[in-house]
Amino acid sequence: MRPWQWLLYIFFWSLFLTIIERHGLATWSEFLINFLGRFIQNTLIVIPSLYLVDYLRPTFKNASVLSVSMRVVMIMMFASTVAMTLVMLVMVNMRWIEYNYQEFVFSLLFDTLITGGFTVVFLLYFLRNHRELNALKLSFEYKLATQNDLIKARIAPHFFFNTLNTLVSLIESNPPKAASLLQHVSALFRASFTGPHEISFEEEIALCEHYLAIESSRLSDKLEVSWQLPDEDIMYDMVITALALQSVLEKMLINVVEMTTETIYIDIKATWQQHRVVITVCVELPKKTLIINHDLRQHMDFYIQAERLRAYFGHSATINSVVTSTDIITVIDYPLHDAGL
């Protein structure tokens, strides 16, 4: 919560406490004085205590939940004692209230215990929310890991065996090319088995080039890829989830390039404007080979990749694909704020 939100909460809480004590207040002036005293007292309790707790947060990280809770309760009770003492002394000096030692001590103990009690209640509430958030986080991480396993399961069988067959044929006929191909395979599989994570856009482009280099050795002259990328200074600050673009390219190769003997042209354009990254992948469909668009649309599903993208960049991140009679246009769109601004 922001300071103004806490002040608004303190205002209504002070008003509530003053209304409860209205039976002992004879006039409106006494009511307003009591309310003002309560508001100042609660402000002096809550705001400094919260800043102190926030300052001590690095120290609390290594402590147990019980230990941290006890320290927070002690801080709030101490702040309540100090704040009420100061407010009562000011009000007595201003002759707004009459000084009575017994009433003063009783009010001091009562307010301190009430503050401690309400602090315990709030801590229990926040602890419950914290546990629920942790459970959601663990569930979310498990879901991401499961999605990553699904992606690896989809990549591995198809891609792995095709690559092995290509390597077997190259080892005898062209050993240097086989060695280069192995380097591409190593880099790509290392990235695919590290789990869901965020990488620089330059790294993702490198992974895509590794993948395309592997497939080009098998598909020979059936594939032409052109890149339209931002300047290096801009691309240096861009990030993306690992294998997001590579997964899109893989589906294009499996469902289009491998289904024809014609040369397929793929244009990839990336822009970063107004805090959004837009990556457009345009694939020209073969003109002579019959590809049923209805079946093709069913294969252009990027739900898992989009979910992984939303996990890191928010709910507005999307991956949409449109299939026409002449091409497939897939757009990866997600928010990305420039840290330098």
Tab-separated table of C-alpha atoms in Angstrom:
chain	number	residue	atom	x	y	z
A	1	MET	CA	0.000	0.000	0.000
A	2	ARG	CA	1.096	3.558	-0.684
A	3	PRO	CA	1.407	6.186	2.104
A	4	TRP	CA	-1.826	7.965	1.089
A	5	GLN	CA	-3.681	4.653	1.251
A	6	TRP	CA	-2.342	4.029	4.741
A	7	LEU	CA	-3.355	7.576	5.765
A	8	LEU	CA	-6.860	6.954	4.442
A	9	TYR	CA	-7.031	3.706	6.419
A	10	ILE	CA	-5.722	5.495	9.531
A	11	PHE	CA	-8.327	8.262	9.083
A	12	PHE	CA	-11.278	5.856	9.099
A	13	TRP	CA	-9.762	3.709	11.839
A	14	SER	CA	-9.305	6.793	14.062
A	15	LEU	CA	-12.870	7.893	13.290
A	16	PHE	CA	-14.137	4.434	14.228
A	17	LEU	CA	-12.282	4.456	17.575
A	18	THR	CA	-13.531	7.969	18.347
A	19	ILE	CA	-17.120	6.996	17.608
A	20	ILE	CA	-16.783	4.018	19.968
A	21	GLU	CA	-15.696	6.421	22.760
A	22	ARG	CA	-18.446	8.975	22.015
A	23	HIS	CA	-20.238	8.192	25.328
A	24	GLY	CA	-17.427	9.965	27.209
A	25	LEU	CA	-17.393	13.023	24.930
A	26	ALA	CA	-19.853	15.745	25.927
A	27	THR	CA	-19.386	18.196	23.030
A	28	TRP	CA	-18.399	18.237	19.369
A	29	SER	CA	-15.171	20.044	20.227
A	30	GLU	CA	-14.178	17.178	22.535
A	31	PHE	CA	-15.077	14.718	19.774
A	32	LEU	CA	-12.890	16.560	17.239
A	33	ILE	CA	-9.997	16.867	19.712
A	34	ASN	CA	-10.185	13.164	20.524
A	35	PHE	CA	-10.374	12.293	16.811
A	36	LEU	CA	-7.373	14.514	16.008
A	37	GLY	CA	-5.383	12.924	18.819
A	38	ARG	CA	-6.291	9.441	17.613
A	39	PHE	CA	-5.364	10.279	14.009
A	40	ILE	CA	-1.951	11.700	14.967
A	41	GLN	CA	-1.297	8.815	17.332
A	42	ASN	CA	-2.175	6.130	14.774
A	43	THR	CA	-0.135	7.916	12.100
A	44	LEU	CA	2.901	7.988	14.408
A	45	ILE	CA	2.395	4.279	15.087
A	46	VAL	CA	1.811	2.928	11.598
A	47	ILE	CA	3.951	4.975	9.181
A	48	PRO	CA	7.295	4.926	11.083
A	49	SER	CA	6.788	1.270	12.051
A	50	LEU	CA	6.189	0.222	8.464
A	51	TYR	CA	9.268	2.063	7.239
A	52	LEU	CA	11.306	0.471	10.032
A	53	VAL	CA	10.011	-2.997	9.147
A	54	ASP	CA	10.833	-2.359	5.489
A	55	TYR	CA	14.329	-1.191	6.472
A	56	LEU	CA	14.862	-4.358	8.541
A	57	ARG	CA	13.545	-6.632	5.787
A	58	PRO	CA	17.041	-7.896	4.770
A	59	THR	CA	17.596	-8.924	8.402
A	60	PHE	CA	14.224	-10.677	8.559
A	61	LYS	CA	14.960	-12.849	5.510
A	62	ASN	CA	17.113	-15.265	7.499
A	63	ALA	CA	14.792	-15.412	10.518
A	64	SER	CA	11.842	-17.736	11.122
A	65	VAL	CA	8.243	-16.638	10.644
A	66	LEU	CA	7.586	-16.729	14.404
A	67	SER	CA	10.680	-14.641	15.145
A	68	VAL	CA	9.801	-12.028	12.520
A	69	SER	CA	6.191	-11.867	13.728
A	70	MET	CA	7.275	-11.297	17.340
A	71	ARG	CA	9.660	-8.518	16.286
A	72	VAL	CA	6.981	-6.795	14.232
A	73	VAL	CA	4.512	-6.981	17.146
A	74	MET	CA	7.139	-5.549	19.526
A	75	ILE	CA	7.928	-2.721	17.096
A	76	MET	CA	4.240	-1.811	16.774
A	77	MET	CA	3.634	-1.978	20.545
A	78	PHE	CA	6.707	0.149	21.265
A	79	ALA	CA	5.603	2.675	18.613
A	80	SER	CA	2.131	2.738	20.193
A	81	THR	CA	3.573	3.473	23.659
A	82	VAL	CA	5.817	6.272	22.377
A	83	ALA	CA	3.157	7.796	20.123
A	84	MET	CA	0.425	7.829	22.782
A	85	THR	CA	2.777	9.291	25.383
A	86	LEU	CA	3.762	12.122	23.032
A	87	VAL	CA	0.190	12.845	21.950
A	88	MET	CA	-1.149	12.790	25.512
A	89	LEU	CA	1.617	15.130	26.741
A	90	VAL	CA	0.924	17.574	23.902
A	91	MET	CA	-2.825	17.523	24.553
A	92	VAL	CA	-2.283	18.054	28.307
A	93	ASN	CA	0.071	20.999	27.646
A	94	MET	CA	-2.479	22.469	25.222
A	95	ARG	CA	-5.083	22.095	27.994
A	96	TRP	CA	-7.303	20.038	25.694
A	97	ILE	CA	-7.612	17.281	28.288
A	98	GLU	CA	-7.199	16.979	32.030
A	99	TYR	CA	-4.217	14.991	33.283
A	100	ASN	CA	-5.024	11.948	35.420
A	101	TYR	CA	-2.196	9.560	36.226
A	102	GLN	CA	-4.346	6.454	36.598
A	103	GLU	CA	-6.322	7.143	33.424
A	104	PHE	CA	-3.097	7.911	31.580
A	105	VAL	CA	-1.447	4.611	32.612
A	106	PHE	CA	-4.625	2.636	31.937
A	107	SER	CA	-5.057	4.197	28.467
A	108	LEU	CA	-1.375	3.611	27.695
A	109	LEU	CA	-1.549	-0.091	28.603
A	110	PHE	CA	-4.913	-0.552	26.900
A	111	ASP	CA	-3.808	1.058	23.610
A	112	THR	CA	-0.515	-0.847	23.624
A	113	LEU	CA	-2.298	-4.191	24.088
A	114	ILE	CA	-4.931	-3.292	21.481
A	115	THR	CA	-2.166	-2.377	19.004
A	116	GLY	CA	-0.381	-5.671	19.696
A	117	GLY	CA	-3.618	-7.624	19.275
A	118	PHE	CA	-4.554	-6.010	15.984
A	119	THR	CA	-0.982	-6.446	14.732
A	120	VAL	CA	-1.229	-10.180	15.438
A	121	VAL	CA	-4.562	-10.339	13.560
A	122	PHE	CA	-3.098	-8.523	10.538
A	123	LEU	CA	0.004	-10.724	10.589
A	124	LEU	CA	-2.140	-13.851	10.568
A	125	TYR	CA	-4.104	-12.437	7.632
A	126	PHE	CA	-0.974	-11.533	5.672
A	127	LEU	CA	0.643	-14.875	6.538
A	128	ARG	CA	-2.361	-16.680	5.104
A	129	ASN	CA	-2.199	-14.594	1.915
A	130	HIS	CA	1.558	-15.176	1.725
A	131	ARG	CA	1.086	-18.944	1.912
A	132	GLU	CA	-1.615	-18.812	-0.758
A	133	LEU	CA	0.638	-16.749	-3.030
A	134	ASN	CA	3.510	-19.181	-2.473
A	135	ALA	CA	1.221	-22.077	-3.330
A	136	LEU	CA	0.121	-20.284	-6.517
A	137	LYS	CA	3.749	-19.532	-7.374
A	138	LEU	CA	4.773	-23.166	-6.927
A	139	SER	CA	1.783	-24.279	-8.985
A	140	PHE	CA	2.648	-21.747	-11.671
A	141	GLU	CA	6.292	-22.832	-11.761
A	142	TYR	CA	5.175	-26.457	-12.012
A	143	LYS	CA	2.880	-25.521	-14.893
A	144	LEU	CA	5.727	-23.733	-16.675
A	145	ALA	CA	8.012	-26.726	-16.149
A	146	THR	CA	5.313	-29.023	-17.534
A	147	GLN	CA	4.865	-26.794	-20.571
A	148	ASN	CA	8.602	-26.760	-21.094
A	149	ASP	CA	8.649	-30.562	-20.946
A	150	LEU	CA	5.880	-30.649	-23.551
A	151	ILE	CA	7.886	-28.391	-25.844
A	152	LYS	CA	10.986	-30.536	-25.388
A	153	ALA	CA	8.937	-33.670	-26.022
A	154	ARG	CA	7.643	-32.184	-29.252
A	155	ILE	CA	11.071	-31.000	-30.402
A	156	ALA	CA	13.109	-34.045	-29.452
A	157	PRO	CA	11.629	-37.009	-31.377
A	158	HIS	CA	11.068	-35.290	-34.718
A	159	PHE	CA	14.116	-33.091	-34.687
A	160	PHE	CA	16.537	-35.449	-32.972
A	161	PHE	CA	16.140	-38.410	-35.324
A	162	ASN	CA	16.201	-36.257	-38.450
A	163	THR	CA	19.407	-34.645	-37.220
A	164	LEU	CA	20.971	-38.043	-36.431
A	165	ASN	CA	20.225	-39.260	-39.960
A	166	THR	CA	21.804	-36.123	-41.398
A	167	LEU	CA	24.897	-36.550	-39.222
A	168	VAL	CA	25.300	-40.182	-40.217
A	169	SER	CA	25.293	-39.239	-43.886
A	170	LEU	CA	27.729	-36.337	-43.349
A	171	ILE	CA	30.285	-38.124	-41.168
A	172	GLU	CA	31.609	-40.104	-44.122
A	173	SER	CA	30.936	-37.675	-46.945
A	174	ASN	CA	31.781	-34.336	-45.283
A	175	PRO	CA	33.386	-34.619	-41.789
A	176	PRO	CA	34.009	-30.828	-41.343
A	177	LYS	CA	30.348	-30.090	-42.072
A	178	ALA	CA	29.338	-32.852	-39.645
A	179	ALA	CA	31.493	-31.281	-36.932
A	180	SER	CA	29.926	-27.864	-37.571
A	181	LEU	CA	26.465	-29.403	-37.456
A	182	LEU	CA	27.241	-31.019	-34.097
A	183	GLN	CA	28.140	-27.614	-32.663
A	184	HIS	CA	24.772	-26.223	-33.780
A	185	VAL	CA	22.963	-29.227	-32.280
A	186	SER	CA	24.812	-28.875	-28.973
A	187	ALA	CA	23.972	-25.171	-28.639
A	188	LEU	CA	20.290	-25.684	-29.456
A	189	PHE	CA	19.712	-28.678	-27.182
A	190	ARG	CA	21.568	-27.014	-24.319
A	191	ALA	CA	19.107	-24.124	-24.505
A	192	SER	CA	16.040	-26.374	-24.843
A	193	PHE	CA	16.884	-28.355	-21.688
A	194	THR	CA	17.661	-25.444	-19.354
A	195	GLY	CA	13.978	-24.918	-18.534
A	196	PRO	CA	11.766	-21.863	-19.098
A	197	HIS	CA	13.752	-18.676	-18.717
A	198	GLU	CA	14.220	-15.205	-20.115
A	199	ILE	CA	17.115	-14.552	-22.502
A	200	SER	CA	18.352	-11.653	-24.574
A	201	PHE	CA	16.866	-11.232	-28.020
A	202	GLU	CA	20.331	-11.653	-29.536
A	203	GLU	CA	20.608	-15.081	-27.862
A	204	GLU	CA	17.214	-16.109	-29.255
A	205	ILE	CA	18.291	-15.031	-32.746
A	206	ALA	CA	21.465	-17.119	-32.320
A	207	LEU	CA	19.360	-20.160	-31.299
A	208	CYS	CA	17.147	-19.676	-34.346
A	209	GLU	CA	20.213	-19.501	-36.578
A	210	HIS	CA	21.553	-22.711	-34.998
A	211	TYR	CA	18.223	-24.388	-35.703
A	212	LEU	CA	18.002	-23.094	-39.282
A	213	ALA	CA	21.599	-24.135	-39.953
A	214	ILE	CA	20.773	-27.680	-38.831
A	215	GLU	CA	17.623	-27.871	-40.931
A	216	SER	CA	19.266	-26.236	-43.950
A	217	SER	CA	21.795	-29.065	-44.071
A	218	ARG	CA	18.865	-31.458	-44.492
A	219	LEU	CA	16.505	-29.342	-46.582
A	220	SER	CA	19.262	-28.082	-48.930
A	221	ASP	CA	17.883	-25.294	-51.158
A	222	LYS	CA	14.242	-25.553	-50.076
A	223	LEU	CA	14.557	-22.782	-47.485
A	224	GLU	CA	15.339	-19.055	-47.817
A	225	VAL	CA	15.235	-16.906	-44.669
A	226	SER	CA	15.563	-13.116	-44.519
A	227	TRP	CA	15.898	-11.085	-41.324
A	228	GLN	CA	14.859	-7.495	-40.612
A	229	LEU	CA	16.183	-6.724	-37.152
A	230	PRO	CA	16.557	-3.511	-35.103
A	231	ASP	CA	19.930	-1.843	-34.675
A	232	GLU	CA	22.393	-3.588	-32.386
A	233	ASP	CA	22.059	-0.838	-29.752
A	234	ILE	CA	18.286	-1.412	-29.609
A	235	MET	CA	18.482	-5.188	-29.809
A	236	TYR	CA	21.024	-5.220	-26.957
A	237	ASP	CA	18.272	-4.218	-24.472
A	238	MET	CA	15.581	-6.550	-25.856
A	239	VAL	CA	14.647	-9.799	-24.082
A	240	ILE	CA	12.321	-12.716	-24.849
A	241	THR	CA	11.504	-16.167	-23.464
A	242	ALA	CA	13.881	-18.850	-24.701
A	243	LEU	CA	12.807	-20.737	-27.851
A	244	ALA	CA	9.698	-18.591	-28.409
A	245	LEU	CA	10.685	-17.574	-31.937
A	246	GLN	CA	12.474	-20.867	-32.599
A	247	SER	CA	9.257	-22.801	-31.833
A	248	VAL	CA	7.366	-20.715	-34.386
A	249	LEU	CA	10.009	-21.362	-37.053
A	250	GLU	CA	10.010	-25.075	-36.275
A	251	LYS	CA	6.266	-25.360	-36.890
A	252	MET	CA	6.664	-23.545	-40.192
A	253	LEU	CA	9.350	-25.945	-41.331
A	254	ILE	CA	7.470	-29.075	-40.210
A	255	ASN	CA	4.102	-28.071	-41.694
A	256	VAL	CA	5.172	-26.177	-44.800
A	257	VAL	CA	8.792	-26.652	-45.905
A	258	GLU	CA	8.843	-30.418	-45.426
A	259	MET	CA	5.551	-30.787	-47.334
A	260	THR	CA	6.864	-29.466	-50.627
A	261	THR	CA	9.770	-29.608	-53.030
A	262	GLU	CA	9.515	-25.885	-53.788
A	263	THR	CA	11.685	-23.207	-52.198
A	264	ILE	CA	9.908	-21.575	-49.283
A	265	TYR	CA	10.686	-17.975	-48.376
A	266	ILE	CA	10.453	-16.901	-44.740
A	267	ASP	CA	10.644	-13.227	-43.785
A	268	ILE	CA	11.250	-12.345	-40.136
A	269	LYS	CA	10.825	-8.746	-38.994
A	270	ALA	CA	11.278	-7.494	-35.416
A	271	THR	CA	10.451	-4.017	-34.104
A	272	TRP	CA	10.425	-2.416	-30.660
A	273	GLN	CA	8.246	0.676	-30.478
A	274	GLN	CA	6.128	2.306	-27.774
A	275	HIS	CA	7.183	-0.294	-25.196
A	276	ARG	CA	6.053	-3.276	-27.290
A	277	VAL	CA	8.038	-5.840	-29.233
A	278	VAL	CA	6.398	-7.115	-32.417
A	279	ILE	CA	7.973	-10.023	-34.313
A	280	THR	CA	6.306	-10.868	-37.627
A	281	VAL	CA	7.081	-14.176	-39.326
A	282	CYS	CA	5.745	-14.344	-42.878
A	283	VAL	CA	5.917	-17.673	-44.724
A	284	GLU	CA	5.015	-17.923	-48.398
A	285	LEU	CA	2.969	-21.016	-49.143
A	286	PRO	CA	4.005	-23.200	-52.106
A	287	LYS	CA	2.178	-22.433	-55.340
A	288	LYS	CA	2.330	-25.868	-56.957
A	289	THR	CA	2.044	-28.151	-53.937
A	290	LEU	CA	-1.438	-28.646	-52.502
A	291	ILE	CA	-1.588	-27.767	-48.809
A	292	ILE	CA	-5.009	-27.832	-47.192
A	293	ASN	CA	-5.449	-24.549	-45.328
A	294	HIS	CA	-7.943	-25.988	-42.845
A	295	ASP	CA	-5.454	-28.586	-41.627
A	296	LEU	CA	-2.698	-26.004	-41.631
A	297	ARG	CA	-4.694	-23.685	-39.347
A	298	GLN	CA	-5.089	-26.495	-36.826
A	299	HIS	CA	-1.316	-26.924	-36.668
A	300	MET	CA	-0.682	-23.189	-36.199
A	301	ASP	CA	-1.471	-23.316	-32.474
A	302	PHE	CA	1.022	-21.550	-30.193
A	303	TYR	CA	-0.916	-21.776	-26.924
A	304	ILE	CA	1.972	-23.167	-24.852
A	305	GLN	CA	4.485	-20.673	-26.240
A	306	ALA	CA	2.053	-17.803	-25.608
A	307	GLU	CA	1.483	-18.949	-22.018
A	308	ARG	CA	5.218	-18.962	-21.369
A	309	LEU	CA	5.453	-15.495	-22.902
A	310	ARG	CA	2.642	-14.212	-20.642
A	311	ALA	CA	4.379	-15.655	-17.595
A	312	TYR	CA	7.245	-13.198	-18.063
A	313	PHE	CA	5.666	-10.252	-19.896
A	314	GLY	CA	2.045	-10.082	-18.713
A	315	HIS	CA	-1.387	-11.019	-20.030
A	316	SER	CA	-1.175	-8.735	-23.072
A	317	ALA	CA	1.521	-10.929	-24.643
A	318	THR	CA	0.164	-12.919	-27.597
A	319	ILE	CA	1.190	-15.171	-30.467
A	320	ASN	CA	-1.365	-15.106	-33.280
A	321	SER	CA	-1.197	-16.831	-36.648
A	322	VAL	CA	-3.288	-16.118	-39.757
A	323	VAL	CA	-3.347	-18.556	-42.678
A	324	THR	CA	-4.383	-17.259	-46.108
A	325	SER	CA	-4.309	-18.814	-49.549
A	326	THR	CA	-0.833	-17.401	-50.210
A	327	ASP	CA	1.001	-17.187	-46.898
A	328	ILE	CA	1.075	-17.648	-43.141
A	329	ILE	CA	1.609	-14.556	-40.998
A	330	THR	CA	2.482	-15.190	-37.351
A	331	VAL	CA	2.862	-12.259	-34.959
A	332	ILE	CA	4.620	-12.447	-31.583
A	333	ASP	CA	3.554	-9.370	-29.616
A	334	TYR	CA	4.514	-8.593	-26.011
A	335	PRO	CA	5.163	-5.541	-23.793
A	336	LEU	CA	8.739	-4.612	-22.997
A	337	HIS	CA	9.727	-1.405	-21.215
A	338	ASP	CA	13.110	0.107	-21.844
A	339	ALA	CA	15.025	0.054	-18.544
A	340	GLY	CA	17.048	3.042	-19.700
A	341	LEU	CA	14.017	5.334	-19.900
